[in-house]
Short mmCIF file of C-alpha atoms in Angstrom, two decimals:
data_model
loop_
_atom_site.label_atom_id
_atom_site.label_comp_id
_atom_site.label_asym_id
_atom_site.label_seq_id
_atom_site.Cartn_x
_atom_site.Cartn_y
_atom_site.Cartn_z
CA MET Q 108 3.18 21.29 12.19
CA GLU Q 109 -0.18 21.00 10.45
CA LEU Q 110 0.75 17.68 8.82
CA GLN Q 111 1.68 16.17 12.18
CA SER Q 112 -1.58 17.41 13.73
CA GLU Q 113 -3.63 15.86 10.91
CA ARG Q 114 -1.72 12.58 11.23
CA THR Q 115 -2.34 12.47 14.99
CA SER Q 116 -6.05 13.18 14.53
CA SER Q 117 -6.38 10.54 11.81
CA ARG Q 118 -4.49 7.99 13.91
CA THR Q 119 -6.72 8.65 16.94
CA THR Q 120 -9.87 8.26 14.86
CA ALA Q 121 -8.59 5.08 13.22
CA LEU Q 122 -7.61 3.58 16.57
CA SER Q 123 -11.02 4.38 18.06
CA ILE Q 124 -12.85 2.82 15.10
CA SER Q 125 -10.62 -0.26 15.06
CA GLN Q 126 -11.21 -0.93 18.75
CA GLY Q 127 -14.97 -0.89 18.26
CA LEU Q 128 -15.32 -2.50 14.85
CA LEU Q 129 -12.48 -4.73 13.69
CA ASP Q 130 -13.23 -7.53 16.17
CA ARG Q 131 -9.62 -7.55 17.32
CA ALA Q 132 -7.31 -5.46 19.47
CA PRO Q 133 -5.09 -3.26 17.30
CA LEU Q 134 -1.39 -4.01 17.47
CA ARG Q 135 0.45 -1.56 19.69
CA PRO Q 136 3.97 -1.10 18.31
CA SER Q 137 6.82 -0.96 20.78
CA ALA Q 138 8.61 2.36 20.71
CA THR Q 139 11.80 0.69 22.01
CA LEU Q 140 12.07 -1.99 19.30
CA ASN Q 141 14.94 -1.24 16.93
CA CYS Q 142 15.53 -3.05 13.64
CA ALA Q 143 19.09 -3.77 12.58
CA ALA Q 144 18.06 -3.41 8.93
CA TYR Q 145 17.59 0.35 9.38
CA ARG Q 146 19.79 1.43 12.28
CA GLY Q 147 22.72 3.51 11.07
CA LYS Q 148 21.72 2.89 7.43
CA SER Q 149 20.87 5.14 4.50
CA VAL Q 150 17.17 4.46 3.81
CA LEU Q 151 15.12 5.70 0.86
CA VAL Q 152 11.33 5.90 1.05
CA SER Q 153 9.55 6.44 -2.27
CA GLY Q 154 6.16 8.11 -2.10
CA ALA Q 155 7.39 9.68 1.14
CA GLY Q 156 4.74 12.40 1.09
CA GLY Q 157 1.80 10.01 0.88
CA SER Q 158 -0.21 8.85 3.86
CA ILE Q 159 1.59 5.50 4.14
CA GLY Q 160 4.97 6.83 3.03
CA SER Q 161 4.97 9.64 5.58
CA GLU Q 162 4.03 7.24 8.39
CA ILE Q 163 6.88 4.94 7.30
CA CYS Q 164 9.27 7.87 7.56
CA GLN Q 165 7.92 8.86 10.97
CA GLN Q 166 8.32 5.35 12.40
CA LEU Q 167 11.70 4.83 10.76
CA LEU Q 168 13.19 7.61 12.85
CA ALA Q 169 12.66 5.48 15.97
CA HIS Q 170 15.10 2.98 14.41
CA ARG Q 171 17.70 5.75 13.96
CA PRO Q 172 18.77 5.54 10.32
CA ARG Q 173 21.83 7.56 9.37
CA VAL Q 174 20.17 9.12 6.30
CA LEU Q 175 16.49 9.25 5.32
CA VAL Q 176 15.89 10.02 1.64
CA LEU Q 177 12.39 11.34 0.94
CA PHE Q 178 11.61 10.54 -2.72
CA GLU Q 179 8.36 12.24 -3.78
CA LEU Q 180 6.77 13.48 -7.01
CA ASN Q 181 4.37 15.98 -5.42
CA GLU Q 182 6.13 19.19 -4.43
CA PHE Q 183 3.76 20.26 -1.66
CA ALA Q 184 3.63 16.74 -0.19
CA LEU Q 185 7.44 16.67 -0.10
CA TYR Q 186 7.60 20.12 1.49
CA SER Q 187 5.06 19.11 4.14
CA VAL Q 188 6.61 15.80 5.12
CA GLU Q 189 10.13 17.26 5.25
CA ALA Q 190 8.97 20.12 7.48
CA ALA Q 191 7.16 17.71 9.80
CA LEU Q 192 10.08 15.28 10.04
CA ARG Q 193 13.03 17.66 10.41
CA PRO Q 194 12.80 18.32 14.19
CA HIS Q 195 12.33 14.60 14.89
CA ALA Q 196 15.21 13.72 12.57
CA ALA Q 197 17.49 16.21 14.32
CA ARG Q 198 16.79 14.55 17.67
CA ALA Q 199 17.44 11.13 16.13
CA GLY Q 200 20.72 12.27 14.57
CA CYS Q 201 19.38 11.50 11.10
CA GLN Q 202 20.09 13.49 7.95
CA ILE Q 203 16.98 14.24 5.86
CA VAL Q 204 17.44 14.40 2.07
CA PRO Q 205 14.37 15.57 0.10
CA VAL Q 206 14.26 14.46 -3.53
CA LEU Q 207 11.63 15.87 -5.87
CA GLY Q 208 10.94 13.68 -8.90
CA SER Q 209 9.57 10.49 -10.33
CA VAL Q 210 10.77 6.99 -9.48
CA GLY Q 211 10.29 6.28 -13.19
CA SER Q 212 13.28 8.44 -14.06
CA GLY Q 213 16.26 6.10 -14.41
CA PRO Q 214 18.96 8.79 -14.34
CA LEU Q 215 17.46 10.37 -11.22
CA ALA Q 216 17.09 7.01 -9.46
CA ASP Q 217 20.74 6.19 -10.21
CA GLN Q 218 21.90 9.60 -9.01
CA VAL Q 219 19.93 9.48 -5.75
CA LEU Q 220 21.00 5.93 -4.87
CA ARG Q 221 24.64 6.67 -5.67
CA GLU Q 222 24.98 10.08 -3.99
CA ASN Q 223 23.30 8.92 -0.79
CA ALA Q 224 24.86 5.45 -0.71
CA VAL Q 225 21.35 4.04 -0.16
CA GLN Q 226 21.27 0.66 1.59
CA VAL Q 227 17.51 0.11 2.01
CA VAL Q 228 14.63 1.06 -0.30
CA LEU Q 229 11.02 1.03 0.93
CA HIS Q 230 8.97 1.51 -2.22
CA ALA Q 231 5.57 2.99 -1.35
CA ALA Q 232 5.10 5.25 -4.39
CA ALA Q 233 2.02 4.25 -6.38
CA TYR Q 234 -1.25 5.46 -7.80
CA LYS Q 235 -3.75 3.65 -5.61
CA HIS Q 236 -7.23 5.16 -6.09
CA VAL Q 237 -9.24 2.51 -7.91
CA PRO Q 238 -11.67 4.70 -9.93
CA LEU Q 239 -8.95 7.14 -11.02
CA VAL Q 240 -6.59 4.40 -12.21
CA GLU Q 241 -9.52 2.61 -13.86
CA ALA Q 242 -10.13 5.77 -15.90
CA ASN Q 243 -6.40 6.33 -16.57
CA PRO Q 244 -4.89 2.86 -17.07
CA LEU Q 245 -1.73 3.96 -18.88
CA ALA Q 246 -0.85 6.38 -16.08
CA GLY Q 247 -1.31 3.54 -13.58
CA LEU Q 248 0.79 1.14 -15.62
CA SER Q 249 3.52 3.74 -16.08
CA ASN Q 250 3.78 4.81 -12.45
CA ASN Q 251 3.05 1.55 -10.66
CA VAL Q 252 4.80 -0.95 -12.95
CA ILE Q 253 7.45 0.92 -14.92
CA GLY Q 254 8.26 3.07 -11.88
CA THR Q 255 8.81 -0.10 -9.84
CA GLN Q 256 10.93 -1.64 -12.61
CA VAL Q 257 13.15 1.44 -12.89
CA LEU Q 258 13.72 1.90 -9.16
CA ALA Q 259 14.16 -1.83 -8.45
CA ARG Q 260 16.69 -2.32 -11.26
CA ALA Q 261 18.59 0.76 -10.09
CA ALA Q 262 18.64 -0.68 -6.56
CA ASP Q 263 20.12 -3.90 -7.94
CA ARG Q 264 22.76 -2.02 -9.96
CA HIS Q 265 23.82 -0.03 -6.90
CA ARG Q 266 23.91 -3.10 -4.66
CA VAL Q 267 21.27 -1.87 -2.26
CA GLU Q 268 21.01 -4.35 0.63
CA ARG Q 269 17.23 -4.75 0.54
CA PHE Q 270 14.29 -3.51 -1.51
CA VAL Q 271 10.75 -3.80 -0.10
CA LEU Q 272 7.71 -3.29 -2.33
CA ILE Q 273 4.59 -2.09 -0.51
CA SER Q 274 1.75 -3.96 -2.21
CA SER Q 275 -1.98 -4.49 -1.77
CA ASP Q 276 -4.59 -7.21 -1.39
CA LYS Q 277 -6.08 -5.76 -4.59
CA ALA Q 278 -3.18 -7.39 -6.46
CA VAL Q 279 -4.72 -10.85 -5.91
CA ARG Q 280 -7.00 -11.85 -8.80
CA PRO Q 281 -7.74 -8.17 -9.34
CA GLY Q 282 -11.03 -6.89 -10.62
CA ASN Q 283 -9.56 -3.49 -11.46
CA VAL Q 284 -6.64 -1.86 -13.24
CA MET Q 285 -5.03 -0.57 -10.04
CA GLY Q 286 -4.86 -4.07 -8.59
CA GLY Q 287 -3.57 -5.41 -11.89
CA THR Q 288 -0.74 -2.86 -11.93
CA LYS Q 289 0.20 -3.80 -8.37
CA ARG Q 290 0.36 -7.49 -9.33
CA LEU Q 291 2.57 -6.65 -12.32
CA ALA Q 292 4.81 -4.66 -9.98
CA GLU Q 293 5.00 -7.72 -7.73
CA LEU Q 294 5.97 -9.87 -10.72
CA VAL Q 295 8.79 -7.45 -11.58
CA VAL Q 296 10.12 -7.64 -8.02
CA GLN Q 297 9.72 -11.43 -7.88
CA ASP Q 298 11.76 -11.74 -11.06
CA LEU Q 299 14.59 -9.63 -9.67
CA ALA Q 300 14.45 -11.51 -6.36
CA GLY Q 301 15.28 -14.72 -8.21
CA ARG Q 302 18.22 -13.21 -10.11
CA SER Q 303 19.83 -10.59 -7.89
CA VAL Q 304 23.12 -11.44 -6.23
CA HIS Q 305 23.43 -8.35 -4.01
CA THR Q 306 19.90 -7.18 -3.14
CA ALA Q 307 17.21 -8.93 -1.09
CA PHE Q 308 13.93 -8.14 -2.85
CA ALA Q 309 10.72 -8.68 -0.89
CA ILE Q 310 7.03 -7.79 -1.07
CA VAL Q 311 4.67 -6.82 1.77
CA ARG Q 312 0.97 -7.19 0.97
CA PHE Q 313 -1.91 -5.91 3.08
CA GLY Q 314 -5.42 -4.47 2.79
CA ASN Q 315 -7.02 -1.11 3.48
CA VAL Q 316 -5.57 1.31 5.99
CA LEU Q 317 -7.97 3.26 8.18
CA GLY Q 318 -7.52 6.98 7.67
CA SER Q 319 -5.24 6.84 4.61
CA SER Q 320 -5.88 9.38 1.87
CA GLY Q 321 -8.85 8.41 -0.26
CA SER Q 322 -9.99 5.65 2.08
CA VAL Q 323 -13.57 5.26 3.28
CA VAL Q 324 -12.95 6.68 6.78
CA PRO Q 325 -12.17 10.28 5.76
CA LEU Q 326 -14.82 10.01 3.02
CA PHE Q 327 -17.50 8.93 5.51
CA GLN Q 328 -16.36 11.57 8.01
CA ASP Q 329 -16.80 14.29 5.39
CA GLN Q 330 -20.21 12.94 4.32
CA ILE Q 331 -21.38 12.84 7.95
CA ARG Q 332 -20.18 16.42 8.54
CA ARG Q 333 -22.26 17.52 5.54
CA GLY Q 334 -25.35 15.76 6.86
CA GLY Q 335 -25.20 12.79 4.51
CA PRO Q 336 -25.91 10.75 2.64
CA VAL Q 337 -23.14 8.29 3.48
CA THR Q 338 -22.58 6.31 0.29
CA VAL Q 339 -21.97 2.55 0.30
CA THR Q 340 -21.68 0.74 -3.01
CA HIS Q 341 -23.20 -2.59 -1.93
CA PRO Q 342 -24.75 -3.85 1.34
CA ASP Q 343 -22.51 -6.93 1.44
CA ILE Q 344 -19.19 -5.49 0.27
CA MET Q 345 -16.34 -6.31 2.68
CA ARG Q 346 -12.76 -5.15 3.15
CA TYR Q 347 -9.75 -5.93 5.35
CA PHE Q 348 -8.64 -3.03 7.56
CA MET Q 349 -5.69 -2.05 9.73
CA THR Q 350 -4.74 1.17 11.45
CA MET Q 351 -1.99 3.16 9.79
CA GLU Q 352 0.29 2.76 12.80
CA GLU Q 353 0.07 -1.03 12.97
CA ALA Q 354 0.30 -1.52 9.19
CA VAL Q 355 3.52 0.49 8.93
CA HIS Q 356 4.98 -1.12 12.05
CA LEU Q 357 4.48 -4.55 10.48
CA VAL Q 358 5.87 -3.36 7.13
CA LEU Q 359 9.07 -2.32 8.90
CA MET Q 360 9.22 -5.61 10.81
CA ALA Q 361 8.77 -7.55 7.56
CA GLY Q 362 11.46 -5.48 5.86
CA ASN Q 363 13.79 -6.26 8.74
CA MET Q 364 13.14 -10.01 8.28
CA ALA Q 365 13.55 -9.98 4.49
CA ARG Q 366 16.28 -12.23 3.11
CA GLY Q 367 15.01 -12.22 -0.47
CA ALA Q 368 12.04 -13.47 -2.54
CA GLU Q 369 9.48 -13.33 0.29
CA VAL Q 370 5.87 -12.32 -0.24
CA PHE Q 371 4.89 -11.21 3.24
CA VAL Q 372 1.19 -11.00 4.11
CA LEU Q 373 0.07 -9.07 7.17
CA ASP Q 374 -2.54 -10.44 9.54
CA MET Q 375 -5.56 -8.24 8.81
CA GLY Q 376 -8.01 -10.05 11.06
CA LYS Q 377 -11.50 -10.62 9.70
CA PRO Q 378 -12.90 -8.60 6.78
CA VAL Q 379 -15.37 -5.89 7.75
CA ARG Q 380 -18.68 -5.06 6.08
CA ILE Q 381 -18.50 -1.47 4.80
CA LEU Q 382 -22.17 -1.00 5.69
CA ASP Q 383 -21.34 -1.84 9.32
CA LEU Q 384 -18.48 0.65 9.20
CA ALA Q 385 -20.83 3.37 7.94
CA ARG Q 386 -23.38 2.66 10.66
CA ARG Q 387 -20.74 2.63 13.39
CA MET Q 388 -19.23 5.93 12.25
CA ILE Q 389 -22.62 7.64 12.08
CA THR Q 390 -23.45 6.40 15.58
CA ALA Q 391 -20.02 7.44 16.91
CA ALA Q 392 -20.67 10.97 15.57
CA GLY Q 393 -23.84 11.17 17.69
CA TYR Q 394 -26.41 10.49 14.97
CA ARG Q 395 -28.72 7.64 14.04
CA PRO Q 396 -28.29 5.92 10.66
CA ARG Q 397 -31.24 6.22 8.29
CA ASP Q 398 -31.90 3.32 5.97
CA ALA Q 399 -34.73 0.95 5.00
CA HIS Q 400 -34.77 -0.50 8.53
CA THR Q 401 -34.63 2.83 10.38
CA PRO Q 402 -36.45 5.42 8.21
CA ASP Q 403 -36.56 7.99 11.05
CA GLY Q 404 -32.76 8.16 11.44
CA ASP Q 405 -30.65 11.31 11.06
CA ILE Q 406 -28.04 10.44 8.41
CA GLU Q 407 -29.06 8.51 5.31
CA ILE Q 408 -27.04 5.54 4.08
CA ALA Q 409 -27.37 5.41 0.30
CA LEU Q 410 -26.52 2.31 -1.74
CA THR Q 411 -24.94 3.45 -5.01
CA GLY Q 412 -23.96 0.21 -6.76
CA LEU Q 413 -20.52 -1.29 -7.31
CA ARG Q 414 -18.00 0.98 -9.03
CA PRO Q 415 -16.12 -0.18 -12.14
CA GLY Q 416 -13.53 -2.77 -11.10
CA GLU Q 417 -14.78 -3.08 -7.53
CA LYS Q 418 -14.87 -6.57 -5.97
CA MET Q 419 -17.18 -7.67 -3.20
CA VAL Q 420 -14.37 -9.27 -1.18
CA GLU Q 421 -10.61 -8.82 -1.51
CA GLU Q 422 -8.08 -11.63 -1.07
CA LEU Q 423 -4.61 -11.82 0.46
CA THR Q 424 -3.07 -14.77 -1.39
CA LEU Q 425 -3.35 -16.51 -4.76
CA SER Q 426 -2.92 -19.98 -3.26
CA GLY Q 427 -4.83 -19.49 -0.01
CA ILE Q 428 -1.85 -20.95 1.86
CA LEU Q 429 0.22 -18.95 4.35
CA SER Q 430 3.28 -19.96 6.33
CA PRO Q 431 4.15 -18.47 9.74
CA THR Q 432 7.23 -16.31 10.26
CA ALA Q 433 9.10 -15.19 13.35
CA HIS Q 434 6.43 -12.51 13.89
CA PRO Q 435 2.91 -13.71 14.86
CA LYS Q 436 1.24 -11.02 12.73
CA ILE Q 437 3.34 -11.58 9.60
CA PHE Q 438 2.93 -14.55 7.28
CA SER Q 439 4.65 -15.68 4.10
CA ALA Q 440 2.84 -16.69 0.89
CA GLN Q 441 4.22 -18.88 -1.87
CA GLU Q 442 3.31 -17.11 -5.11
CA ASP Q 443 4.30 -18.26 -8.59
CA GLY Q 444 5.98 -15.69 -10.80
CA LEU Q 445 6.83 -15.39 -14.47
CA SER Q 446 9.95 -16.64 -16.20
CA GLU Q 447 12.72 -14.21 -17.11
CA VAL Q 448 11.68 -14.48 -20.78
CA GLU Q 449 8.02 -13.78 -19.96
CA ILE Q 450 9.02 -10.77 -17.86
CA ALA Q 451 11.08 -9.40 -20.74
CA ILE Q 452 8.18 -9.87 -23.18
CA PHE Q 453 5.59 -8.16 -21.01
CA LEU Q 454 7.88 -5.27 -20.07
CA ARG Q 455 8.82 -4.63 -23.70
CA SER Q 456 5.14 -4.64 -24.67
CA LEU Q 457 4.29 -2.43 -21.69
CA HIS Q 458 6.85 0.22 -22.60
CA THR Q 459 5.56 0.22 -26.19
CA ALA Q 460 1.94 0.63 -25.05
CA VAL Q 461 2.77 3.47 -22.65
CA ASP Q 462 5.09 5.28 -25.08
CA SER Q 463 2.51 5.11 -27.88
CA GLY Q 464 -0.47 5.92 -25.66
CA ASP Q 465 -2.15 2.65 -26.64
CA ARG Q 466 -4.74 2.13 -23.89
CA ASP Q 467 -6.17 -1.07 -25.41
CA SER Q 468 -2.75 -2.73 -25.60
CA GLY Q 469 -2.10 -1.78 -21.98
CA LEU Q 470 -5.34 -3.42 -20.87
CA ASP Q 471 -4.54 -6.48 -22.99
CA LEU Q 472 -1.31 -6.89 -21.02
CA LEU Q 473 -3.26 -7.05 -17.78
CA ARG Q 474 -5.58 -9.68 -19.22
CA ARG Q 475 -2.66 -11.75 -20.50
CA TRP Q 476 -0.21 -11.65 -17.62
CA VAL Q 477 -2.21 -11.10 -14.41
CA GLU Q 478 -3.79 -14.26 -13.03
CA GLY Q 479 -7.54 -13.86 -12.51
CA TYR Q 480 -7.65 -10.27 -13.81
CA GLY Q 481 -10.96 -9.07 -15.13
CA PRO Q 482 -13.38 -6.20 -14.57
CA GLY Q 483 -16.34 -7.56 -12.65
CA ASN Q 484 -14.19 -10.38 -11.28
CA ASP Q 485 -15.83 -11.32 -8.02
CA THR Q 486 -14.72 -14.85 -7.29
CA ARG Q 487 -15.04 -15.65 -3.61
CA PRO Q 488 -11.62 -16.03 -1.98
CA LEU Q 489 -10.09 -19.37 -1.16
CA ALA Q 490 -10.23 -20.32 2.50
CA THR Q 491 -6.84 -19.29 3.87
CA GLN Q 492 -4.79 -22.02 5.53
CA VAL Q 493 -1.75 -21.48 7.74
CA VAL Q 494 0.72 -24.33 7.29
#
């Protein structure tokens, strides 16, 4: 299938780049490792047609779930991922159930969880593109926060065994709306984790994924194909990176370890300068970078200035303190949440802002409830300690 071919090409490119740039050997997942949390279970993946969601589905089949529910809002994305997965699912003895709709629909969430007797939810559905969410904050708040609230509460009502929120390093002291919505989604899950009797709620937080939709790798590849320029916002901007394969492998491992209330943080290695990434990709394509230092190069690197909400360096924890887990590449962070009363206040205000289309009130909620939130926020991260 075309989707599978694109995924293989993207994975190969990401692996090649990671080996030469990330200053660490990429994790090579074991194809024989099975997780008890998924084997023989009914598993729902939200955002199943996205780059991360589809990789989660692909890797899940190796753990032989009984049912795999593909929950996706985009019709073509759902069609594509179902078509790509069906032959693999047949060999794994897994039933594929495609569900077209929004995680923010309470009646649909209840119906899907009930009819498929879902035992595990891996919640990857989110709007994640920083500039787009910055320009459309209410859409981001509705999908990323209210969608998480609706699906998580439905999971609790239906006594799902475990619910894993896929989060982002951009949720830590966010400088943009997207990161702020991801932190609010974390707060919703943290609240339920402290009150649920039947469901183990956990969060997995990590940075950028090489080759995911909208990431810098496919953007730079396209710019190089067109002859440049390759655009970098700032010469010193840095990001954490993982390959898609290793990120999803560790997400599944963390979900298997979840007992409730954990904030798992994946080992991303050292942050990478985006300017170095651009130079390496231009060189790997057989060209010479052209910048102030090498004016006779082939492909220009153009500095465009930081975008609205963009931070120089992302962070992985609020406290800077990580604790080891049973897996050497997975850590646990202790993150303070909000009280049940505070959660109720912010969610009531959030629903009012979204329902009334009040953009200013929505942004006020981010400023009030998200620690460190602020456009232009560029505080340098705390030195991370493992204790």
